[in-house]
């Protein structure tokens, strides 16, 4: 590997306050409770800021503000006006993209190359995309012609949306939730993850810069208890959650019988299937992108590599060679490929599952990879000789750990790929078009990447089958989650 | 008409599982009465084991049925309508006895059921065009979203509308390629069993529709907590049962359809029952030379 001189992005561009309150009704307010927490930079363990852990009364206040804004302003605003607010937000995000990217990398630990080139462009694009829908909902195909035959009625919004998002793509998940909700005429109470609240709090400032009416977006920080209070609040009409399948189950139980509309985007254990005729170099890049993008903190990560037996040796040699070139280290360094693990708790989980992999008999391999002294780090790791029954082949690791399995026939590949309670995504690598389509038809997953992996776009619906959740985000399909249809 | 002195040959009303007509493995049955309280027949009282067998049959039928062409599925649904039309008198008698409606009203309800099947039959090769999309992503990729069946659906048929209501919940589930386990109206299960006889002669593969008669309160919780069921239609469940089923469904994140308010089976059904049991699959492929 070449030696590269450090090329850190400057963090002077961000201005982090020592302490944050809650964003309710367009204002910064102190929590009614006195519990507070600190968010740290996972690459250095340095404290970045202190924030409030919102309690039930705070949640209640935020929901009330959202309700008032829905009834008095946002729910009545013509779609074209809502659209203009969203376009404004998209523009401000573009204007402040570098600052937000640095802030995201500081709080999350992801490489600046990813926050700058993937997260932020997608965040802005998502707001642009749904902004355009706000005044075209009648054409989205959910309603039939009005009784007088003169046109299409606008589908109605749901009301107040409770949104709980994870720490792996903090601002992007905010965009996936907030943009369609607002475009459809709903108001929002959003809870960011407790390890990554800073970009959501920066977004609150963006709402103010955009002159978004108070109460349309409310942001309450906190951990599981805050989220539980929010989804259980009797005055919310819609619950949207991205996170673990376990928490998703609890939310589904809480919401049962209430009539609240629910969308869940949960865990995954995607198979990335490589056939013997695949373009090998491209496949290797796709495998690396599939599992090492964002340190593997990706619900749709290609964490199970299914490789056709006849090319296993050749592919693994190429893959190991490629892993040897990955640069792990300072997330703000523009050359970094793999940043920090988001939290000590997540690092423990990755370590625990990796140890289970060894104990169960799989063979562990990592390239030589010095880890920084401070912060939370895990080297890119792959396991060979993995059986379908191994925990590392069944459980979501949510880290830079790849389990390699083999297959002989396409039917066996399908069988193994679908042998999981999850069904979020899958990858197929082969030069044969008819085989791609045959595989795509049979893979029980919401997104199938063929000869590519981990592509996202606001026009393209994303979401899972089976225990990966329900509902779709993105595209025309993503509107349904926020409309009374 | 019965010859003087001739005793009619009565029918044994059984379950319909995997294309066969078994009695309940439990050996149980329960008396079914008309709306006036007269004894009509003994129906099978399905057990938890019957429900599980039905789920196995439905799962087994899923690859073939979901893999059939939409054109083929549409034709089979239309064929079911043909079979119903041929048995119109029998269904009308059973509906009249079950609901205490006039012969004329019963006939109208059967007609509506036949027409409902024809309506849904036509959706088989159209819903994909309505629910699918070619997505203009910002990059050199072909990006297509298509609608796919969710899998095995457990259906609580409505207590009212022993034929029209039943058809209205089954047709939208199967036309898109799902297979189902249906608990028929507990009060009026006889039209469901007769429907099963029509299904068995309609080229519908065994296991696509499995019909259980018995106590909804006994069967629904098992289906709601069954880990190989992908979705629930709780139309026929009273509120307390629907709530516990929805909670149980959270365990493997079943899709749950629960209509708001009491359905009007004679109204235009819309597409909600079709889309409730569809998944969206999005496939990406790079464009290049």
JSON list of N, CA and C in Angstrom, two decimals, chain B residues 90-147:
[
{"chain": "B", "resi": 90, "resn": "UNK", "atom": "N", "xyz": [-77.84, -23.56, -6.11]},
{"chain": "B", "resi": 90, "resn": "UNK", "atom": "CA", "xyz": [-77.39, -24.15, -4.85]},
{"chain": "B", "resi": 90, "resn": "UNK", "atom": "C", "xyz": [-76.87, -23.08, -3.88]},
{"chain": "B", "resi": 91, "resn": "UNK", "atom": "N", "xyz": [-76.05, -22.16, -4.43]},
{"chain": "B", "resi": 91, "resn": "UNK", "atom": "CA", "xyz": [-75.55, -21.07, -3.57]},
{"chain": "B", "resi": 91, "resn": "UNK", "atom": "C", "xyz": [-76.70, -20.20, -3.07]},
{"chain": "B", "resi": 92, "resn": "UNK", "atom": "N", "xyz": [-77.66, -19.90, -3.95]},
{"chain": "B", "resi": 92, "resn": "UNK", "atom": "CA", "xyz": [-78.77, -19.04, -3.55]},
{"chain": "B", "resi": 92, "resn": "UNK", "atom": "C", "xyz": [-79.56, -19.70, -2.42]},
{"chain": "B", "resi": 93, "resn": "UNK", "atom": "N", "xyz": [-79.77, -21.01, -2.51]},
{"chain": "B", "resi": 93, "resn": "UNK", "atom": "CA", "xyz": [-80.46, -21.72, -1.43]},
{"chain": "B", "resi": 93, "resn": "UNK", "atom": "C", "xyz": [-79.69, -21.60, -0.12]},
{"chain": "B", "resi": 94, "resn": "UNK", "atom": "N", "xyz": [-78.39, -21.80, -0.22]},
{"chain": "B", "resi": 94, "resn": "UNK", "atom": "CA", "xyz": [-77.58, -21.78, 1.01]},
{"chain": "B", "resi": 94, "resn": "UNK", "atom": "C", "xyz": [-77.50, -20.37, 1.62]},
{"chain": "B", "resi": 95, "resn": "UNK", "atom": "N", "xyz": [-77.40, -19.37, 0.75]},
{"chain": "B", "resi": 95, "resn": "UNK", "atom": "CA", "xyz": [-77.36, -17.99, 1.25]},
{"chain": "B", "resi": 95, "resn": "UNK", "atom": "C", "xyz": [-78.70, -17.62, 1.87]},
{"chain": "B", "resi": 96, "resn": "UNK", "atom": "N", "xyz": [-79.78, -18.03, 1.22]},
{"chain": "B", "resi": 96, "resn": "UNK", "atom": "CA", "xyz": [-81.12, -17.73, 1.75]},
{"chain": "B", "resi": 96, "resn": "UNK", "atom": "C", "xyz": [-81.30, -18.38, 3.12]},
{"chain": "B", "resi": 97, "resn": "UNK", "atom": "N", "xyz": [-80.88, -19.63, 3.23]},
{"chain": "B", "resi": 97, "resn": "UNK", "atom": "CA", "xyz": [-81.03, -20.33, 4.51]},
{"chain": "B", "resi": 97, "resn": "UNK", "atom": "C", "xyz": [-80.17, -19.69, 5.59]},
{"chain": "B", "resi": 98, "resn": "UNK", "atom": "N", "xyz": [-78.95, -19.33, 5.21]},
{"chain": "B", "resi": 98, "resn": "UNK", "atom": "CA", "xyz": [-78.01, -18.78, 6.20]},
{"chain": "B", "resi": 98, "resn": "UNK", "atom": "C", "xyz": [-78.42, -17.40, 6.67]},
{"chain": "B", "resi": 99, "resn": "UNK", "atom": "N", "xyz": [-78.84, -16.56, 5.73]},
{"chain": "B", "resi": 99, "resn": "UNK", "atom": "CA", "xyz": [-79.08, -15.15, 6.07]},
{"chain": "B", "resi": 99, "resn": "UNK", "atom": "C", "xyz": [-80.55, -14.81, 6.23]},
{"chain": "B", "resi": 100, "resn": "UNK", "atom": "N", "xyz": [-81.43, -15.75, 5.90]},
{"chain": "B", "resi": 100, "resn": "UNK", "atom": "CA", "xyz": [-82.85, -15.48, 6.03]},
{"chain": "B", "resi": 100, "resn": "UNK", "atom": "C", "xyz": [-83.35, -14.43, 5.06]},
{"chain": "B", "resi": 101, "resn": "UNK", "atom": "N", "xyz": [-82.64, -14.27, 3.94]},
{"chain": "B", "resi": 101, "resn": "UNK", "atom": "CA", "xyz": [-83.09, -13.31, 2.93]},
{"chain": "B", "resi": 101, "resn": "UNK", "atom": "C", "xyz": [-84.00, -14.03, 1.92]},
{"chain": "B", "resi": 102, "resn": "UNK", "atom": "N", "xyz": [-84.72, -13.23, 1.15]},
{"chain": "B", "resi": 102, "resn": "UNK", "atom": "CA", "xyz": [-85.62, -13.82, 0.15]},
{"chain": "B", "resi": 102, "resn": "UNK", "atom": "C", "xyz": [-84.81, -14.53, -0.92]},
{"chain": "B", "resi": 103, "resn": "UNK", "atom": "N", "xyz": [-85.48, -15.41, -1.65]},
{"chain": "B", "resi": 103, "resn": "UNK", "atom": "CA", "xyz": [-84.80, -16.14, -2.73]},
{"chain": "B", "resi": 103, "resn": "UNK", "atom": "C", "xyz": [-84.25, -15.15, -3.76]},
{"chain": "B", "resi": 104, "resn": "UNK", "atom": "N", "xyz": [-85.02, -14.11, -4.00]},
{"chain": "B", "resi": 104, "resn": "UNK", "atom": "CA", "xyz": [-84.58, -13.13, -5.00]},
{"chain": "B", "resi": 104, "resn": "UNK", "atom": "C", "xyz": [-83.34, -12.38, -4.55]},
{"chain": "B", "resi": 105, "resn": "UNK", "atom": "N", "xyz": [-83.37, -11.93, -3.28]},
{"chain": "B", "resi": 105, "resn": "UNK", "atom": "CA", "xyz": [-82.21, -11.22, -2.72]},
{"chain": "B", "resi": 105, "resn": "UNK", "atom": "C", "xyz": [-80.99, -12.15, -2.69]},
{"chain": "B", "resi": 106, "resn": "UNK", "atom": "N", "xyz": [-81.22, -13.40, -2.31]},
{"chain": "B", "resi": 106, "resn": "UNK", "atom": "CA", "xyz": [-80.11, -14.36, -2.27]},
{"chain": "B", "resi": 106, "resn": "UNK", "atom": "C", "xyz": [-79.50, -14.52, -3.66]},
{"chain": "B", "resi": 107, "resn": "UNK", "atom": "N", "xyz": [-80.36, -14.58, -4.67]},
{"chain": "B", "resi": 107, "resn": "UNK", "atom": "CA", "xyz": [-79.88, -14.69, -6.05]},
{"chain": "B", "resi": 107, "resn": "UNK", "atom": "C", "xyz": [-79.03, -13.49, -6.43]},
{"chain": "B", "resi": 108, "resn": "UNK", "atom": "N", "xyz": [-79.48, -12.31, -6.01]},
{"chain": "B", "resi": 108, "resn": "UNK", "atom": "CA", "xyz": [-78.71, -11.08, -6.31]},
{"chain": "B", "resi": 108, "resn": "UNK", "atom": "C", "xyz": [-77.34, -11.11, -5.65]},
{"chain": "B", "resi": 109, "resn": "UNK", "atom": "N", "xyz": [-77.31, -11.63, -4.43]},
{"chain": "B", "resi": 109, "resn": "UNK", "atom": "CA", "xyz": [-76.02, -11.70, -3.72]},
{"chain": "B", "resi": 109, "resn": "UNK", "atom": "C", "xyz": [-75.06, -12.68, -4.41]},
{"chain": "B", "resi": 110, "resn": "UNK", "atom": "N", "xyz": [-75.62, -13.78, -4.91]},
{"chain": "B", "resi": 110, "resn": "UNK", "atom": "CA", "xyz": [-74.77, -14.73, -5.64]},
{"chain": "B", "resi": 110, "resn": "UNK", "atom": "C", "xyz": [-74.26, -14.07, -6.94]},
{"chain": "B", "resi": 111, "resn": "UNK", "atom": "N", "xyz": [-75.16, -13.37, -7.62]},
{"chain": "B", "resi": 111, "resn": "UNK", "atom": "CA", "xyz": [-74.75, -12.67, -8.85]},
{"chain": "B", "resi": 111, "resn": "UNK", "atom": "C", "xyz": [-73.62, -11.69, -8.56]},
{"chain": "B", "resi": 112, "resn": "UNK", "atom": "N", "xyz": [-73.77, -10.96, -7.45]},
{"chain": "B", "resi": 112, "resn": "UNK", "atom": "CA", "xyz": [-72.74, -9.98, -7.09]},
{"chain": "B", "resi": 112, "resn": "UNK", "atom": "C", "xyz": [-71.41, -10.68, -6.81]},
{"chain": "B", "resi": 113, "resn": "UNK", "atom": "N", "xyz": [-71.49, -11.86, -6.20]},
{"chain": "B", "resi": 113, "resn": "UNK", "atom": "CA", "xyz": [-70.27, -12.61, -5.92]},
{"chain": "B", "resi": 113, "resn": "UNK", "atom": "C", "xyz": [-69.59, -13.05, -7.21]},
{"chain": "B", "resi": 114, "resn": "UNK", "atom": "N", "xyz": [-70.39, -13.51, -8.15]},
{"chain": "B", "resi": 114, "resn": "UNK", "atom": "CA", "xyz": [-69.85, -13.93, -9.45]},
{"chain": "B", "resi": 114, "resn": "UNK", "atom": "C", "xyz": [-69.20, -12.74, -10.15]},
{"chain": "B", "resi": 115, "resn": "UNK", "atom": "N", "xyz": [-69.91, -11.61, -10.13]},
{"chain": "B", "resi": 115, "resn": "UNK", "atom": "CA", "xyz": [-69.38, -10.41, -10.79]},
{"chain": "B", "resi": 115, "resn": "UNK", "atom": "C", "xyz": [-68.10, -9.92, -10.11]},
{"chain": "B", "resi": 116, "resn": "UNK", "atom": "N", "xyz": [-68.05, -10.06, -8.80]},
{"chain": "B", "resi": 116, "resn": "UNK", "atom": "CA", "xyz": [-66.85, -9.66, -8.05]},
{"chain": "B", "resi": 116, "resn": "UNK", "atom": "C", "xyz": [-65.64, -10.48, -8.50]},
{"chain": "B", "resi": 117, "resn": "UNK", "atom": "N", "xyz": [-65.85, -11.77, -8.69]},
{"chain": "B", "resi": 117, "resn": "UNK", "atom": "CA", "xyz": [-64.76, -12.63, -9.16]},
{"chain": "B", "resi": 117, "resn": "UNK", "atom": "C", "xyz": [-64.29, -12.21, -10.54]},
{"chain": "B", "resi": 118, "resn": "UNK", "atom": "N", "xyz": [-65.24, -11.89, -11.39]},
{"chain": "B", "resi": 118, "resn": "UNK", "atom": "CA", "xyz": [-64.88, -11.48, -12.75]},
{"chain": "B", "resi": 118, "resn": "UNK", "atom": "C", "xyz": [-64.07, -10.18, -12.69]},
{"chain": "B", "resi": 119, "resn": "UNK", "atom": "N", "xyz": [-64.52, -9.28, -11.80]},
{"chain": "B", "resi": 119, "resn": "UNK", "atom": "CA", "xyz": [-63.81, -8.00, -11.66]},
{"chain": "B", "resi": 119, "resn": "UNK", "atom": "C", "xyz": [-62.37, -8.22, -11.22]},
{"chain": "B", "resi": 120, "resn": "UNK", "atom": "N", "xyz": [-62.19, -9.03, -10.19]},
{"chain": "B", "resi": 120, "resn": "UNK", "atom": "CA", "xyz": [-60.84, -9.30, -9.70]},
{"chain": "B", "resi": 120, "resn": "UNK", "atom": "C", "xyz": [-60.01, -10.10, -10.71]},
{"chain": "B", "resi": 121, "resn": "UNK", "atom": "N", "xyz": [-60.67, -11.00, -11.45]},
{"chain": "B", "resi": 121, "resn": "UNK", "atom": "CA", "xyz": [-59.94, -11.79, -12.45]},
{"chain": "B", "resi": 121, "resn": "UNK", "atom": "C", "xyz": [-59.20, -10.87, -13.41]},
{"chain": "B", "resi": 122, "resn": "UNK", "atom": "N", "xyz": [-59.85, -9.79, -13.78]},
{"chain": "B", "resi": 122, "resn": "UNK", "atom": "CA", "xyz": [-59.25, -8.85, -14.72]},
{"chain": "B", "resi": 122, "resn": "UNK", "atom": "C", "xyz": [-58.06, -8.09, -14.15]},
{"chain": "B", "resi": 123, "resn": "UNK", "atom": "N", "xyz": [-57.98, -8.02, -12.82]},
{"chain": "B", "resi": 123, "resn": "UNK", "atom": "CA", "xyz": [-56.86, -7.27, -12.21]},
{"chain": "B", "resi": 123, "resn": "UNK", "atom": "C", "xyz": [-55.53, -8.02, -12.31]},
{"chain": "B", "resi": 124, "resn": "UNK", "atom": "N", "xyz": [-55.57, -9.32, -12.58]},
{"chain": "B", "resi": 124, "resn": "UNK", "atom": "CA", "xyz": [-54.35, -10.13, -12.45]},
{"chain": "B", "resi": 124, "resn": "UNK", "atom": "C", "xyz": [-53.19, -9.55, -13.25]},
{"chain": "B", "resi": 125, "resn": "UNK", "atom": "N", "xyz": [-53.47, -9.13, -14.49]},
{"chain": "B", "resi": 125, "resn": "UNK", "atom": "CA", "xyz": [-52.38, -8.64, -15.33]},
{"chain": "B", "resi": 125, "resn": "UNK", "atom": "C", "xyz": [-52.42, -7.12, -15.48]},
{"chain": "B", "resi": 126, "resn": "UNK", "atom": "N", "xyz": [-53.08, -6.44, -14.56]},
{"chain": "B", "resi": 126, "resn": "UNK", "atom": "CA", "xyz": [-53.12, -4.97, -14.59]},
{"chain": "B", "resi": 126, "resn": "UNK", "atom": "C", "xyz": [-52.58, -4.32, -13.33]},
{"chain": "B", "resi": 127, "resn": "UNK", "atom": "N", "xyz": [-52.71, -4.99, -12.20]},
{"chain": "B", "resi": 127, "resn": "UNK", "atom": "CA", "xyz": [-52.27, -4.37, -10.95]},
{"chain": "B", "resi": 127, "resn": "UNK", "atom": "C", "xyz": [-50.78, -4.08, -10.99]},
{"chain": "B", "resi": 128, "resn": "UNK", "atom": "N", "xyz": [-50.02, -4.91, -11.69]},
{"chain": "B", "resi": 128, "resn": "UNK", "atom": "CA", "xyz": [-48.57, -4.69, -11.79]},
{"chain": "B", "resi": 128, "resn": "UNK", "atom": "C", "xyz": [-48.25, -3.39, -12.51]},
{"chain": "B", "resi": 129, "resn": "UNK", "atom": "N", "xyz": [-49.08, -3.05, -13.50]},
{"chain": "B", "resi": 129, "resn": "UNK", "atom": "CA", "xyz": [-48.85, -1.81, -14.24]},
{"chain": "B", "resi": 129, "resn": "UNK", "atom": "C", "xyz": [-49.22, -0.60, -13.39]},
{"chain": "B", "resi": 130, "resn": "UNK", "atom": "N", "xyz": [-50.22, -0.77, -12.52]},
{"chain": "B", "resi": 130, "resn": "UNK", "atom": "CA", "xyz": [-50.67, 0.33, -11.66]},
{"chain": "B", "resi": 130, "resn": "UNK", "atom": "C", "xyz": [-49.68, 0.54, -10.52]},
{"chain": "B", "resi": 131, "resn": "UNK", "atom": "N", "xyz": [-49.17, -0.57, -9.97]},
{"chain": "B", "resi": 131, "resn": "UNK", "atom": "CA", "xyz": [-48.33, -0.48, -8.78]},
{"chain": "B", "resi": 131, "resn": "UNK", "atom": "C", "xyz": [-46.83, -0.52, -9.07]},
{"chain": "B", "resi": 132, "resn": "UNK", "atom": "N", "xyz": [-46.47, -0.83, -10.29]},
{"chain": "B", "resi": 132, "resn": "UNK", "atom": "CA", "xyz": [-45.05, -0.88, -10.62]},
{"chain": "B", "resi": 132, "resn": "UNK", "atom": "C", "xyz": [-44.58, 0.45, -11.16]},
{"chain": "B", "resi": 133, "resn": "UNK", "atom": "N", "xyz": [-43.26, 0.60, -11.27]},
{"chain": "B", "resi": 133, "resn": "UNK", "atom": "CA", "xyz": [-42.75, 1.85, -11.84]},
{"chain": "B", "resi": 133, "resn": "UNK", "atom": "C", "xyz": [-41.34, 1.66, -12.38]},
{"chain": "B", "resi": 134, "resn": "UNK", "atom": "N", "xyz": [-41.04, 2.44, -13.38]},
{"chain": "B", "resi": 134, "resn": "UNK", "atom": "CA", "xyz": [-39.66, 2.55, -13.86]},
{"chain": "B", "resi": 134, "resn": "UNK", "atom": "C", "xyz": [-39.15, 3.84, -13.27]},
{"chain": "B", "resi": 135, "resn": "UNK", "atom": "N", "xyz": [-38.12, 3.75, -12.43]},
{"chain": "B", "resi": 135, "resn": "UNK", "atom": "CA", "xyz": [-37.72, 4.91, -11.63]},
{"chain": "B", "resi": 135, "resn": "UNK", "atom": "C", "xyz": [-36.53, 5.63, -12.25]},
{"chain": "B", "resi": 136, "resn": "UNK", "atom": "N", "xyz": [-36.70, 6.92, -12.51]},
{"chain": "B", "resi": 136, "resn": "UNK", "atom": "CA", "xyz": [-35.62, 7.68, -13.17]},
{"chain": "B", "resi": 136, "resn": "UNK", "atom": "C", "xyz": [-34.51, 8.07, -12.21]},
{"chain": "B", "resi": 137, "resn": "UNK", "atom": "N", "xyz": [-33.69, 7.10, -11.81]},
{"chain": "B", "resi": 137, "resn": "UNK", "atom": "CA", "xyz": [-32.62, 7.38, -10.85]},
{"chain": "B", "resi": 137, "resn": "UNK", "atom": "C", "xyz": [-31.55, 8.26, -11.50]},
{"chain": "B", "resi": 138, "resn": "UNK", "atom": "N", "xyz": [-30.82, 8.99, -10.64]},
{"chain": "B", "resi": 138, "resn": "UNK", "atom": "CA", "xyz": [-29.81, 9.93, -11.13]},
{"chain": "B", "resi": 138, "resn": "UNK", "atom": "C", "xyz": [-28.50, 9.19, -11.36]},
{"chain": "B", "resi": 139, "resn": "UNK", "atom": "N", "xyz": [-28.47, 8.33, -12.34]},
{"chain": "B", "resi": 139, "resn": "UNK", "atom": "CA", "xyz": [-27.25, 7.60, -12.63]},
{"chain": "B", "resi": 139, "resn": "UNK", "atom": "C", "xyz": [-27.51, 6.60, -13.73]},
{"chain": "B", "resi": 140, "resn": "UNK", "atom": "N", "xyz": [-26.46, 5.96, -14.25]},
{"chain": "B", "resi": 140, "resn": "UNK", "atom": "CA", "xyz": [-26.62, 5.04, -15.37]},
{"chain": "B", "resi": 140, "resn": "UNK", "atom": "C", "xyz": [-27.12, 3.67, -14.92]},
{"chain": "B", "resi": 141, "resn": "UNK", "atom": "N", "xyz": [-28.36, 3.62, -14.47]},
{"chain": "B", "resi": 141, "resn": "UNK", "atom": "CA", "xyz": [-28.94, 2.36, -14.01]},
{"chain": "B", "resi": 141, "resn": "UNK", "atom": "C", "xyz": [-30.35, 2.21, -14.53]},
{"chain": "B", "resi": 142, "resn": "UNK", "atom": "N", "xyz": [-30.71, 0.98, -14.87]},
{"chain": "B", "resi": 142, "resn": "UNK", "atom": "CA", "xyz": [-32.11, 0.64, -15.08]},
{"chain": "B", "resi": 142, "resn": "UNK", "atom": "C", "xyz": [-32.67, 0.31, -13.70]},
{"chain": "B", "resi": 143, "resn": "UNK", "atom": "N", "xyz": [-33.79, 0.90, -13.36]},
{"chain": "B", "resi": 143, "resn": "UNK", "atom": "CA", "xyz": [-34.33, 0.74, -12.02]},
{"chain": "B", "resi": 143, "resn": "UNK", "atom": "C", "xyz": [-35.83, 0.51, -12.11]},
{"chain": "B", "resi": 144, "resn": "UNK", "atom": "N", "xyz": [-36.25, -0.70, -11.80]},
{"chain": "B", "resi": 144, "resn": "UNK", "atom": "CA", "xyz": [-37.65, -1.07, -11.95]},
{"chain": "B", "resi": 144, "resn": "UNK", "atom": "C", "xyz": [-38.23, -1.56, -10.63]},
{"chain": "B", "resi": 145, "resn": "UNK", "atom": "N", "xyz": [-39.43, -1.09, -10.33]},
{"chain": "B", "resi": 145, "resn": "UNK", "atom": "CA", "xyz": [-40.14, -1.59, -9.15]},
{"chain": "B", "resi": 145, "resn": "UNK", "atom": "C", "xyz": [-41.34, -2.40, -9.61]},
{"chain": "B", "resi": 146, "resn": "UNK", "atom": "N", "xyz": [-41.46, -3.58, -9.08]},
{"chain": "B", "resi": 146, "resn": "UNK", "atom": "CA", "xyz": [-42.58, -4.44, -9.46]},
{"chain": "B", "resi": 146, "resn": "UNK", "atom": "C", "xyz": [-43.32, -4.91, -8.21]},
{"chain": "B", "resi": 147, "resn": "UNK", "atom": "N", "xyz": [-44.59, -5.21, -8.40]},
{"chain": "B", "resi": 147, "resn": "UNK", "atom": "CA", "xyz": [-45.41, -5.71, -7.29]},
{"chain": "B", "resi": 147, "resn": "UNK", "atom": "C", "xyz": [-45.30, -7.22, -7.24]}
]
